[in-house]
GROMACS .gro file of C-alpha atoms in nm:
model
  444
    1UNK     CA    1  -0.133  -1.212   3.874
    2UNK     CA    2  -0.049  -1.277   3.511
    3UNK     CA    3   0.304  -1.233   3.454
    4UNK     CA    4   0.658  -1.250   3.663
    5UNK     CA    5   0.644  -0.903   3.628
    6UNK     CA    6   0.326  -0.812   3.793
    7UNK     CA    7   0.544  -1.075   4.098
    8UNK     CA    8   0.795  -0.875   4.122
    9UNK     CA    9   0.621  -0.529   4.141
   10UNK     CA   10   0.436  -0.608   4.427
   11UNK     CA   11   0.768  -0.804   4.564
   12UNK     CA   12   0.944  -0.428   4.558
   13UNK     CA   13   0.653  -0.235   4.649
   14UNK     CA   14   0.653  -0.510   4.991
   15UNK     CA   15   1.033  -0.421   5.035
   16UNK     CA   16   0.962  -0.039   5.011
   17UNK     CA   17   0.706  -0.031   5.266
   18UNK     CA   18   0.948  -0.187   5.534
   19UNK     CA   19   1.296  -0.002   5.442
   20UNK     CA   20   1.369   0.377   5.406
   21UNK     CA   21   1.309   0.525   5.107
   22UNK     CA   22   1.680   0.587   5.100
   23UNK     CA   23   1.794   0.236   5.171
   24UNK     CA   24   1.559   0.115   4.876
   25UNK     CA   25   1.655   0.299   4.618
   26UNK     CA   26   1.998   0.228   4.745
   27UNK     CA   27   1.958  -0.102   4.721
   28UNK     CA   28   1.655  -0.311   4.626
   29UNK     CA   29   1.504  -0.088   4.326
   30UNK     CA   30   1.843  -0.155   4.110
   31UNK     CA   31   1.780  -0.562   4.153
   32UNK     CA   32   1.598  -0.680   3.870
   33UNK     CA   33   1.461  -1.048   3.818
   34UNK     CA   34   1.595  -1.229   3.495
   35UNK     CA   35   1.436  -1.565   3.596
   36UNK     CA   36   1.126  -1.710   3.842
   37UNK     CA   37   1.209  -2.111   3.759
   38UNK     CA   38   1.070  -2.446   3.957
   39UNK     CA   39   1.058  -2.187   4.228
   40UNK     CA   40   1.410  -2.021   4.251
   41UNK     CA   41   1.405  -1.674   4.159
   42UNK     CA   42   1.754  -1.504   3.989
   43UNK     CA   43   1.790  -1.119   4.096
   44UNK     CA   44   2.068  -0.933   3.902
   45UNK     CA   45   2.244  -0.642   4.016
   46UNK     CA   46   2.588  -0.507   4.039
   47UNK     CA   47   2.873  -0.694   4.216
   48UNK     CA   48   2.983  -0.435   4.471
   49UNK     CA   49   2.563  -0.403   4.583
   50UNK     CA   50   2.509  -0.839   4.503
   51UNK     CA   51   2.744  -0.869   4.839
   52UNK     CA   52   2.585  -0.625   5.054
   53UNK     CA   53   2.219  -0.768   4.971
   54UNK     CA   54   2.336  -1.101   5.020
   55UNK     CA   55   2.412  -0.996   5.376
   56UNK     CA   56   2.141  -0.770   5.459
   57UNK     CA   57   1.837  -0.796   5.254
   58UNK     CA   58   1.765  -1.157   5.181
   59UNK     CA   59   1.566  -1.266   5.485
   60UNK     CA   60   1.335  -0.925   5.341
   61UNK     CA   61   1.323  -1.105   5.016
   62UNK     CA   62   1.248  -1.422   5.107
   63UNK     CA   63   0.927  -1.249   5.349
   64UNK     CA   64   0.830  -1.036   5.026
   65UNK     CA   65   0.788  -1.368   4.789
   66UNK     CA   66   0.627  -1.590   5.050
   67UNK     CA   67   0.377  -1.258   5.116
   68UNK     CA   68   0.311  -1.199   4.757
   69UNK     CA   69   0.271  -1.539   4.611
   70UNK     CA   70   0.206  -1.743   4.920
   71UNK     CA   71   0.484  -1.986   4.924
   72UNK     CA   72   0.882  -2.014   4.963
   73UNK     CA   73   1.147  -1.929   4.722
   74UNK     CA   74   1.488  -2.009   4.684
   75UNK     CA   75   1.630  -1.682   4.602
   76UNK     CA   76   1.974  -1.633   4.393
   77UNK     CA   77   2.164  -1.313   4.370
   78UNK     CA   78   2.389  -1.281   4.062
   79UNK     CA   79   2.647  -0.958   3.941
   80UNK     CA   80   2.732  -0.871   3.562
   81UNK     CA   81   3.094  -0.819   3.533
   82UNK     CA   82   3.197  -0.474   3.406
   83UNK     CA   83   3.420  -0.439   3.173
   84UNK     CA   84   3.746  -0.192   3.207
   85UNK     CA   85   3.682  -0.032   2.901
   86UNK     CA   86   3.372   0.032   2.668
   87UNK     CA   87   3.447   0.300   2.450
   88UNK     CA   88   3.266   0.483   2.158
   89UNK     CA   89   3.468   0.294   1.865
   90UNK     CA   90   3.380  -0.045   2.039
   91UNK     CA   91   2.998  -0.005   2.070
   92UNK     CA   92   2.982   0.136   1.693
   93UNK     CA   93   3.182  -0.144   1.583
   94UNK     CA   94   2.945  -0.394   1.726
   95UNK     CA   95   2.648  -0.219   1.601
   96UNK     CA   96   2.842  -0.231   1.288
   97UNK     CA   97   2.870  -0.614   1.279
   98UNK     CA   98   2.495  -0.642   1.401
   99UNK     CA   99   2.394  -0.389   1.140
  100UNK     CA  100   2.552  -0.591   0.844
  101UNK     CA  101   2.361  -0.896   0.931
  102UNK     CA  102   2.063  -0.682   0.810
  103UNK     CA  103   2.118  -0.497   0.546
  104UNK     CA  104   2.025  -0.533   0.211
  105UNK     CA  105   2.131  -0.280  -0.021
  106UNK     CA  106   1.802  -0.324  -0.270
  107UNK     CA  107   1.619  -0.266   0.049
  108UNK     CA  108   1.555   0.106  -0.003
  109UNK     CA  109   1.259   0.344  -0.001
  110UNK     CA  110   1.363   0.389  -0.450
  111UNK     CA  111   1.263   0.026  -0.443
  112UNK     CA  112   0.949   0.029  -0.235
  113UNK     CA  113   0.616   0.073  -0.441
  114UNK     CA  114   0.402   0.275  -0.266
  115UNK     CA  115  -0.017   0.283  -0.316
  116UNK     CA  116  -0.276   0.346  -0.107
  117UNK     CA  117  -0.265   0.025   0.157
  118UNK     CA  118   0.086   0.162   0.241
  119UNK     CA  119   0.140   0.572   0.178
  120UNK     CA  120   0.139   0.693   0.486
  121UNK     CA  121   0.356   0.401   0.680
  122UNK     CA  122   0.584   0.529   0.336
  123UNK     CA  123   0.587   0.901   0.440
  124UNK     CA  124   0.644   0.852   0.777
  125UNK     CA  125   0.922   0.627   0.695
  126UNK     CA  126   1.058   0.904   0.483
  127UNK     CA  127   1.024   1.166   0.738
  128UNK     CA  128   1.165   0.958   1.022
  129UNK     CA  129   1.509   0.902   0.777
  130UNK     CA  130   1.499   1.271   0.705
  131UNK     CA  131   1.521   1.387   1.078
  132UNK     CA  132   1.541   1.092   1.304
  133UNK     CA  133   1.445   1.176   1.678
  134UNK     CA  134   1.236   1.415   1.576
  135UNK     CA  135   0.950   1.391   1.301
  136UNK     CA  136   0.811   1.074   1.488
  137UNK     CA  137   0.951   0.920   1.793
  138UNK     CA  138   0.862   0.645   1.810
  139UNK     CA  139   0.771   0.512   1.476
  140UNK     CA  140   0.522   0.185   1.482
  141UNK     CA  141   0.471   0.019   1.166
  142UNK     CA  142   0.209  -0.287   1.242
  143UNK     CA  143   0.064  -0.511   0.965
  144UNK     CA  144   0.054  -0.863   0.856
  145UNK     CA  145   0.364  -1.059   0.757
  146UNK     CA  146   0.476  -1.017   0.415
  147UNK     CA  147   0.383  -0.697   0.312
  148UNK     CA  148   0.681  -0.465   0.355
  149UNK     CA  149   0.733  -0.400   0.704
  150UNK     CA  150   1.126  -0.487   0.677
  151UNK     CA  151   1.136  -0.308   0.339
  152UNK     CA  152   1.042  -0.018   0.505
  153UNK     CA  153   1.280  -0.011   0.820
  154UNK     CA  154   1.579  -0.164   0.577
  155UNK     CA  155   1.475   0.143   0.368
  156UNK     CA  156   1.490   0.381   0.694
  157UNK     CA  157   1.831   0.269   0.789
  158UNK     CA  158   1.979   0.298   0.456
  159UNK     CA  159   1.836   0.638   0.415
  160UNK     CA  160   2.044   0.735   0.777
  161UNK     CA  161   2.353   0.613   0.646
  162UNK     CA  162   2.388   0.754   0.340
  163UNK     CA  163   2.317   1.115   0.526
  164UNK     CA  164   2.593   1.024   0.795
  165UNK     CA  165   2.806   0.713   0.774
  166UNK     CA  166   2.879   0.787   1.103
  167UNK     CA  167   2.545   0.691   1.280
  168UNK     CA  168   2.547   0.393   1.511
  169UNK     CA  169   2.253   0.195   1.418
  170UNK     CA  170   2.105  -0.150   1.610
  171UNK     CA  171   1.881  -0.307   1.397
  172UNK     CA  172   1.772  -0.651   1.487
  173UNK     CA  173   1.469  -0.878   1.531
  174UNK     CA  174   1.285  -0.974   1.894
  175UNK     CA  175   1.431  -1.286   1.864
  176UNK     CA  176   1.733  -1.160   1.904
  177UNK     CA  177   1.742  -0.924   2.151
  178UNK     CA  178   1.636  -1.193   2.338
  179UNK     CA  179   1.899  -1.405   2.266
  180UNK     CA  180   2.177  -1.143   2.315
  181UNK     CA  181   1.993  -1.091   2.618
  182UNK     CA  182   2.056  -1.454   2.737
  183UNK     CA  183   2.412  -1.467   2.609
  184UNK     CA  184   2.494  -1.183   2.779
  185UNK     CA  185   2.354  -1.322   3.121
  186UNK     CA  186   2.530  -1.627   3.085
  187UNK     CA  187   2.864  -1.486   3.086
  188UNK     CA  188   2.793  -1.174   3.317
  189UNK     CA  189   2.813  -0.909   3.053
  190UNK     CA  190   2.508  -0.759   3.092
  191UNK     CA  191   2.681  -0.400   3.109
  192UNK     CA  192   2.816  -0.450   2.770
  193UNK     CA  193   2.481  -0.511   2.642
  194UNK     CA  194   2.382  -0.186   2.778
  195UNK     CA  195   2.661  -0.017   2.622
  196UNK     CA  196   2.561  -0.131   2.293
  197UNK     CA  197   2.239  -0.045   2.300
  198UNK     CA  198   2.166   0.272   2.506
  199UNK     CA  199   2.437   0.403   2.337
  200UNK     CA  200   2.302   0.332   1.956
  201UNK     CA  201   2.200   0.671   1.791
  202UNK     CA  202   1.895   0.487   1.573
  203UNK     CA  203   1.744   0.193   1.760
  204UNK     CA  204   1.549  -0.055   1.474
  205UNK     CA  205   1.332  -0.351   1.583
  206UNK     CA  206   1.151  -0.548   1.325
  207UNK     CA  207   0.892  -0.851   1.485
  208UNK     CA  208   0.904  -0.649   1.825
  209UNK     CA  209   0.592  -0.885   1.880
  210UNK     CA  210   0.834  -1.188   1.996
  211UNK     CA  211   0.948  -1.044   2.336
  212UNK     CA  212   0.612  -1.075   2.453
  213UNK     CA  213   0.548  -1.297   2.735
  214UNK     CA  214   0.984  -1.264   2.789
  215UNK     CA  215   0.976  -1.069   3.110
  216UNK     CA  216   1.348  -1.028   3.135
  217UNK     CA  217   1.369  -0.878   2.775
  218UNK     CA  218   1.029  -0.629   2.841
  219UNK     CA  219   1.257  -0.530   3.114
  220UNK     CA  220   1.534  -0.488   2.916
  221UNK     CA  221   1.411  -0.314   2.641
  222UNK     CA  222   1.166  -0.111   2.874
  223UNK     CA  223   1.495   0.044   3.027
  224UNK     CA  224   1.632   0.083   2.708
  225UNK     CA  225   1.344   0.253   2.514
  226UNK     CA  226   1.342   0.478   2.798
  227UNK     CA  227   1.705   0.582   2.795
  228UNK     CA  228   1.708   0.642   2.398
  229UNK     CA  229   1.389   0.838   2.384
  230UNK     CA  230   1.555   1.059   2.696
  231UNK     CA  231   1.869   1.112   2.482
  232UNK     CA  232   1.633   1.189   2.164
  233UNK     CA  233   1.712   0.888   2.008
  234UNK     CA  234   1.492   0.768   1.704
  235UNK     CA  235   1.313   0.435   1.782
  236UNK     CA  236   1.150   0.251   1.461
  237UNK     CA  237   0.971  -0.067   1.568
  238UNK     CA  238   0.775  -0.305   1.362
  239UNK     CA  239   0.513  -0.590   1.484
  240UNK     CA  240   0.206  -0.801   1.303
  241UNK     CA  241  -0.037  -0.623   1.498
  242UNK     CA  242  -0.093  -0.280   1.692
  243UNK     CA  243   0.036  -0.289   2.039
  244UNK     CA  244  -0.328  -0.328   2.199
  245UNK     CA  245  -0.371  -0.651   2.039
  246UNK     CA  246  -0.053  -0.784   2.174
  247UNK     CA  247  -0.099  -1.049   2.422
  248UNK     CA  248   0.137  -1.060   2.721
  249UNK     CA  249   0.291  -0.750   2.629
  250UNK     CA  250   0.298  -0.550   2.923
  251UNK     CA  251   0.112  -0.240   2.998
  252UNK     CA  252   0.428  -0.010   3.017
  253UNK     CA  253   0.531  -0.099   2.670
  254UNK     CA  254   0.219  -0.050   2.531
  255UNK     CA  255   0.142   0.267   2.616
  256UNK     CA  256   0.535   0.337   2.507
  257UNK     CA  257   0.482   0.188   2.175
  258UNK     CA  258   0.155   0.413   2.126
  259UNK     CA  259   0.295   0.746   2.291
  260UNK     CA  260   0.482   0.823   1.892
  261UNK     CA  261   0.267   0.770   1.566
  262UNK     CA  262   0.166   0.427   1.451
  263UNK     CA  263   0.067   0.335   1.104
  264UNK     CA  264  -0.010   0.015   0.954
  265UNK     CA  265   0.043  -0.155   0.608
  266UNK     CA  266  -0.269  -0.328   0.449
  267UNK     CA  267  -0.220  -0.601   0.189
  268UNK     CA  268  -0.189  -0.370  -0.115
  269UNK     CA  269  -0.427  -0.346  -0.367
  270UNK     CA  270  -0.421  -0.471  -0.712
  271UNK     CA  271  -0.279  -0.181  -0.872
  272UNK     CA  272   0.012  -0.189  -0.645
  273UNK     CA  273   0.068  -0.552  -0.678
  274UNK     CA  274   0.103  -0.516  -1.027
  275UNK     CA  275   0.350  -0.217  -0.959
  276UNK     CA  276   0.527  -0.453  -0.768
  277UNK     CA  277   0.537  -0.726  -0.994
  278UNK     CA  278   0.666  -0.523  -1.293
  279UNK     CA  279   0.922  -0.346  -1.024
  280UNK     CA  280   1.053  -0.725  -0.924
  281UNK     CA  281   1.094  -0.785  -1.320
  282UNK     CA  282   1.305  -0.498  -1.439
  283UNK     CA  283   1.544  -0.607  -1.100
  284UNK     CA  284   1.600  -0.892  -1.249
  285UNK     CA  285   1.584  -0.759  -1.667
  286UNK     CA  286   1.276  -0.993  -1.681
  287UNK     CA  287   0.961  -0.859  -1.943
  288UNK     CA  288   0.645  -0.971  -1.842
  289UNK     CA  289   0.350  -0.912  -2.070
  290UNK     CA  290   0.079  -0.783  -1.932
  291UNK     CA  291  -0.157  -1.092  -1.926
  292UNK     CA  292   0.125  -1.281  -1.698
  293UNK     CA  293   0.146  -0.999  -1.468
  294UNK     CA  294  -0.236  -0.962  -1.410
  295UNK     CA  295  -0.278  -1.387  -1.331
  296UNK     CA  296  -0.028  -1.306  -1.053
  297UNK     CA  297  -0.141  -1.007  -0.925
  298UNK     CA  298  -0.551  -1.173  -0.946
  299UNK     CA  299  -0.429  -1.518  -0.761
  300UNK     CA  300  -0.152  -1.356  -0.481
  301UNK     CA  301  -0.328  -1.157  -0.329
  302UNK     CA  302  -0.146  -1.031   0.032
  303UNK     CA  303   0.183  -1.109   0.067
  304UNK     CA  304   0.466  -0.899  -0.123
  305UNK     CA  305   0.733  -1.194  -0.067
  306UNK     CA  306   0.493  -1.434  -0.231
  307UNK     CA  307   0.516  -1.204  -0.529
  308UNK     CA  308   0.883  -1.173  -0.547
  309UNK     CA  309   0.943  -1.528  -0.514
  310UNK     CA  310   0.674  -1.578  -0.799
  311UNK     CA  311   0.837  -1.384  -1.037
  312UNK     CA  312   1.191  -1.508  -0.967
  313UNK     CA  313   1.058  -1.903  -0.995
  314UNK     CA  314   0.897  -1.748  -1.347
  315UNK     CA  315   1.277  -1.605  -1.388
  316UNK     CA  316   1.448  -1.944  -1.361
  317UNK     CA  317   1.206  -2.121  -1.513
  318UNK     CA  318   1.249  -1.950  -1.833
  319UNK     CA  319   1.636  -1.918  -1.827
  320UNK     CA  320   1.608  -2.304  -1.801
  321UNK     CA  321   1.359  -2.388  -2.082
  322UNK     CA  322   1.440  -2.086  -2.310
  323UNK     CA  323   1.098  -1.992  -2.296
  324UNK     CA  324   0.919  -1.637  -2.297
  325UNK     CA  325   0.684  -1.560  -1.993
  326UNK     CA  326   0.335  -1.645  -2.030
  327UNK     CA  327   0.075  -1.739  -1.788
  328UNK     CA  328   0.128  -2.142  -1.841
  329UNK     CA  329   0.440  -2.061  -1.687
  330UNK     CA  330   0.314  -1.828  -1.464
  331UNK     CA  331   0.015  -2.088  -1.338
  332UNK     CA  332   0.317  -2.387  -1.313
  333UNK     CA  333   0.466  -2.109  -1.066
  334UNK     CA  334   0.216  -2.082  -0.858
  335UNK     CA  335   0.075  -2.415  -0.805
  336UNK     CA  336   0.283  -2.428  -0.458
  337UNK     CA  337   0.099  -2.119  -0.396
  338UNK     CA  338  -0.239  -2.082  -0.507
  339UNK     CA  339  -0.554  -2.321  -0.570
  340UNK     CA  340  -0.736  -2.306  -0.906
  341UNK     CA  341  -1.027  -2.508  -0.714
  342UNK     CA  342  -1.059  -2.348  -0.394
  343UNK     CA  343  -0.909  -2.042  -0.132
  344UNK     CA  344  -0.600  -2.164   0.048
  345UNK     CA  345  -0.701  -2.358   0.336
  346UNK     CA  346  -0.667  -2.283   0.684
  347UNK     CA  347  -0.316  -2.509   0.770
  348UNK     CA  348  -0.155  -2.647   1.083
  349UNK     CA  349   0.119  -2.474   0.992
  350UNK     CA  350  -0.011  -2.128   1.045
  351UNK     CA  351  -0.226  -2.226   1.320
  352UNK     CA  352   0.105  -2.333   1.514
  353UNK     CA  353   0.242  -1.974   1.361
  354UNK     CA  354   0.036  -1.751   1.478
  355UNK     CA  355  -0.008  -1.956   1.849
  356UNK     CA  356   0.397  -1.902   1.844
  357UNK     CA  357   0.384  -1.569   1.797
  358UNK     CA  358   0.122  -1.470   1.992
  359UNK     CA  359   0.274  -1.716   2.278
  360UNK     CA  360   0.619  -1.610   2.261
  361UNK     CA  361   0.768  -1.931   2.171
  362UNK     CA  362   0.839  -2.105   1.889
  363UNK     CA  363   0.692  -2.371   1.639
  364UNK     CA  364   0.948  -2.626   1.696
  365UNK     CA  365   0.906  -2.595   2.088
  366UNK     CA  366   0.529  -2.624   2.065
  367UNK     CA  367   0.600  -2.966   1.900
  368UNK     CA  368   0.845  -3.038   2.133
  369UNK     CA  369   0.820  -3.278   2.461
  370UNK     CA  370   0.904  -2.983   2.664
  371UNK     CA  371   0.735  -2.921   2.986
  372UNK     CA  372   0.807  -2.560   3.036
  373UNK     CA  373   0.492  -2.341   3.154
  374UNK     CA  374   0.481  -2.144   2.885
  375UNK     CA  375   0.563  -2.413   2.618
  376UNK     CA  376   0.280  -2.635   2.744
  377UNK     CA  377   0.027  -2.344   2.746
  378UNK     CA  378   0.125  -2.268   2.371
  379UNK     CA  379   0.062  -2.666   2.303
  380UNK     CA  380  -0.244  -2.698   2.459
  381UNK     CA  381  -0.400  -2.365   2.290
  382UNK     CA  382  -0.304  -2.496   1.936
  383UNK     CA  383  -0.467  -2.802   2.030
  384UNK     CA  384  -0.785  -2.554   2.079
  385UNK     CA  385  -0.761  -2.367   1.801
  386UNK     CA  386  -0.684  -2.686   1.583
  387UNK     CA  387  -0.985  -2.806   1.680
  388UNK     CA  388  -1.188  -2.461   1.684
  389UNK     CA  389  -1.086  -2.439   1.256
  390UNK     CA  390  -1.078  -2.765   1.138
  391UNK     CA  391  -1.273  -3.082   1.114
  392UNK     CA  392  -0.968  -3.333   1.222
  393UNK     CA  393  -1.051  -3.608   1.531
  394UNK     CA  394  -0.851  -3.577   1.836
  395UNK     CA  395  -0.661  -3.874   1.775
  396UNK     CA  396  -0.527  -3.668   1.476
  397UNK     CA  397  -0.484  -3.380   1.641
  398UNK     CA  398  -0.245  -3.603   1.813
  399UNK     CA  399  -0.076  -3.765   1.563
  400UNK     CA  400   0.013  -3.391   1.446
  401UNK     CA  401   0.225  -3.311   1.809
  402UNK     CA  402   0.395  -3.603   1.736
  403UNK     CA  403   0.187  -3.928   1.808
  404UNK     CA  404   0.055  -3.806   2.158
  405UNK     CA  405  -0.291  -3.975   2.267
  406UNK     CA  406  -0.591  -3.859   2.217
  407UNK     CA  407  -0.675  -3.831   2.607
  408UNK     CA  408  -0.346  -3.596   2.594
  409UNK     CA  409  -0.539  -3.391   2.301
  410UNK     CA  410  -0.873  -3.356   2.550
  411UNK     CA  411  -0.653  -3.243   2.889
  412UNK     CA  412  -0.526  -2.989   2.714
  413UNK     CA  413  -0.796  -2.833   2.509
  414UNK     CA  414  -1.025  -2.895   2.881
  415UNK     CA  415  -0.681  -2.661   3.060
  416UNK     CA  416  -0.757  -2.385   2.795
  417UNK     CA  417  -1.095  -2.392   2.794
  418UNK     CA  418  -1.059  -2.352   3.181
  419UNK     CA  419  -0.820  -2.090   3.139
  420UNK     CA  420  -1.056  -1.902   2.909
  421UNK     CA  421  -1.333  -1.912   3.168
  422UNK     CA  422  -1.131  -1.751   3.442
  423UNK     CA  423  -0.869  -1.537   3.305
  424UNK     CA  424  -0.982  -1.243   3.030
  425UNK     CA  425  -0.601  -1.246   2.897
  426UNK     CA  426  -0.629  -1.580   2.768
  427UNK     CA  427  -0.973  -1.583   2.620
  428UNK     CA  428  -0.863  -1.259   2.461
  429UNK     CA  429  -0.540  -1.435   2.287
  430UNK     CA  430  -0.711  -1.766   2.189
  431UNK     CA  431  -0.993  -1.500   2.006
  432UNK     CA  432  -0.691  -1.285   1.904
  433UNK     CA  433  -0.497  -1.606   1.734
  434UNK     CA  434  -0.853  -1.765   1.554
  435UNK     CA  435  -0.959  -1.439   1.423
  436UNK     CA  436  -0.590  -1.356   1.275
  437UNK     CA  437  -0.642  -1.709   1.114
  438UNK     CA  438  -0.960  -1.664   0.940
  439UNK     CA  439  -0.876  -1.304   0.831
  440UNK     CA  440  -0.513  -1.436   0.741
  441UNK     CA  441  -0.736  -1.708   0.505
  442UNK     CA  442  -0.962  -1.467   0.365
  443UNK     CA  443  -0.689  -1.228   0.227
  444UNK     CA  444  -0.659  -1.529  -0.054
   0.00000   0.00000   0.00000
């Protein structure tokens, strides 16, 4: 077993071959597990059915865990609190608030250059806007970062709105659901959670790839694609990669994710950077000549962001000195950015990226001194791949997770390598993370 969620399966199949089928769905199929922690488990359910399985169904529990994963648990049974009144105006108006941390009004598909790395992701963007819930349901946009992903779902939801101002739309980041999924635990409000969200009309996730390896959230947002795509809802998700190549996503999701159209967003060629460039320019009533926009467009090669910031750095610089654009400037722009000597070297920085992304955590809690299970895991396989890419000792692969000893370095890079030999999954990821890495370093 790989996951809490696999646990639990087999902990409800257990309960449903010694009940009726009656007094399970009753009962024990609504209980869901938000937590599996230095062995307590937290079931959630409502408060009227938390007192009756207190009573009657824990000693089952308790047998179903100690089956299934061969030792005790101390089991916890917690209620959300539901509210007396959720109506329409009060879910738009969160949406509302949740949509306006998103939006950028230069975000829209008049702004987006399209060529041939990103034409069809474009059309079906279009298409989706035009009739949502029915030209593509749902929608999976998958592609490295930087290269318009947001643009296009920004564009998407601006497109809706301007059609109907009316149209309750939750757009937000894997991140945070998450983190409204936490909140919302904490202070037992997990109905109005659901309200907001299985109630949206257009449901917009950008970076979908960060609930992975979050089994509470997958279940969340399993329950919740399910409910919009029932009602006909339009679902738009984005993610760095296609849902295959998603480690510790679970099955059900994937084949969710893949059951609409998915299209994905190359690094765009040079024509299209150039578009791009001279696009970024006239935003900002900024003439480039066309020797400055070609050095750009030769020496930034994949990422769209890199180009914007580029050309507003060459902005300022020339408000400041009085100067007109040329490619001195331009080079003096780009020396954060590009190498005249070499390709951009592989950095720990996107090594501990791209093991946070694919791990589910983040960058500063890899470098933490936490001991979670999932944290440590993430440590030790950037240890790996650290030492898989580049030629530093372990003493400074050490000195990089903040002055830990090199004996520290070779336990955990001996753990994954262990790992790798007995479970698939993992020797799949670390493969998955190094080859992202080297392609990620050859797009320069």
């Amino acid at each position: 077993m790989e996951s809490y969620s696999e646990v639990w399966t087999l902990v409800k199949e257990y309960c449903k071959s010694k009940v009726t089928d009656t007094i399970y769905s009753l009962w024990l199929d609504p209980l869901t597990m938000i937590s599996f922690e230095n062995n307590k488990i937290v079931l959630l359910t409502s408060e009227f059915k938390a007192n009756i399985v207190r009573t009657k169904f824990m000693d089952l529990l308790n047998e179903a865990f100690k089956e299934t994963i061969g030792f005790e648990v101390e089991i916890e049974i917690v209620y959300e609190n539901l509210p007396t009144k959720e109506n329409k105006e009060t879910v738009r108006k969160n949406l509302e608030e949740n949509f306006k941390n998103y939006y950028n009004h230069e975000l829209t598909f008049e702004s987006f250059i399209v060529g041939p790395s990103n034409d069809l992701a474009h059309n079906a963007a279009r298409a989706v806007a035009a009739t949502p819930g029915e030209a593509y349901n749902p929608l999976f946009i998958y592609g490295p970062p930087g290269i318009g992903k947001t643009h296009l779902l920004k564009s998407i939801a601006h497109e809706i709105r301007k059609n109907d101002a009316n149209t309750k739309i939750a757009f937000l980041s894997g991140d945070d659901f998450t983190n409204e999924i936490v909140e919302n635990i904490q202070k037992n409000s997990m109905h109005a959670f659901h309200n907001k969200y299985r109630k949206a009309d257009i449901l917009i996730i950008d970076d979908v790839q960060f609930i992975a390896g979050k089994t509470t959230t997958q279940e969340e947002f399993f329950h919740t694609f399910n409910a919009l795509k029932d009602d006909k809802k339009q679902i738009v998700i984005s993610s760095d990669r296609p849902p295959k190549d998603i480690t510790l996503l679970e099955e059900r999701l994937k084949s969710r994710f893949e059951s609409g159209l998915m299209v994905d967003i190359q690094p765009p060629s040079i024509e299209t950077r150039m578009a791009i460039i001279k696009k970024k320019a006239e935003m900002l009533n900024l003439y480039l000549p066309d020797d400055v926009v070609q050095f750009i467009a030769e020496n930034i090669k994949s990422n769209v962001r890199q180009l914007e910031g580029t050309v507003k750095k060459i902005n300022a610089l020339c408000t400041i000195s009085g100067h007109e654009p040329t490619v001195i400037i331009a080079k003096k722009a780009t020396n954060d950015i590009i190498s005249n000597e070499q390709p951009i070297q592989v950095t720990i920085e996107k090594i501990l990226s791209e093991v946070a992304r694919s791990y589910g955590v983040s960058v500063d809690n890899i470098l933490s001194k936490k001991r979670n299970a999932n944290i440590s895991k993430a440590r030790q396989a950037a240890m790996y791949v650290i030492r898989e890419i580049t030629n530093l000792s372990m003493e400074k692969i050490g000195e990089e997770f903040g002055g830990k000893h090199h004996s520290t370095v070779i336990y955990g890079i001996n753990e994954i390598e262990k790992d790798m030999e007995t479970y698939s999954s993992v020797k799949s990821t670390i493969q998955s993370i190094i080859n992202n890495i080297n392609a990620d370093n050859l797009n320069f």
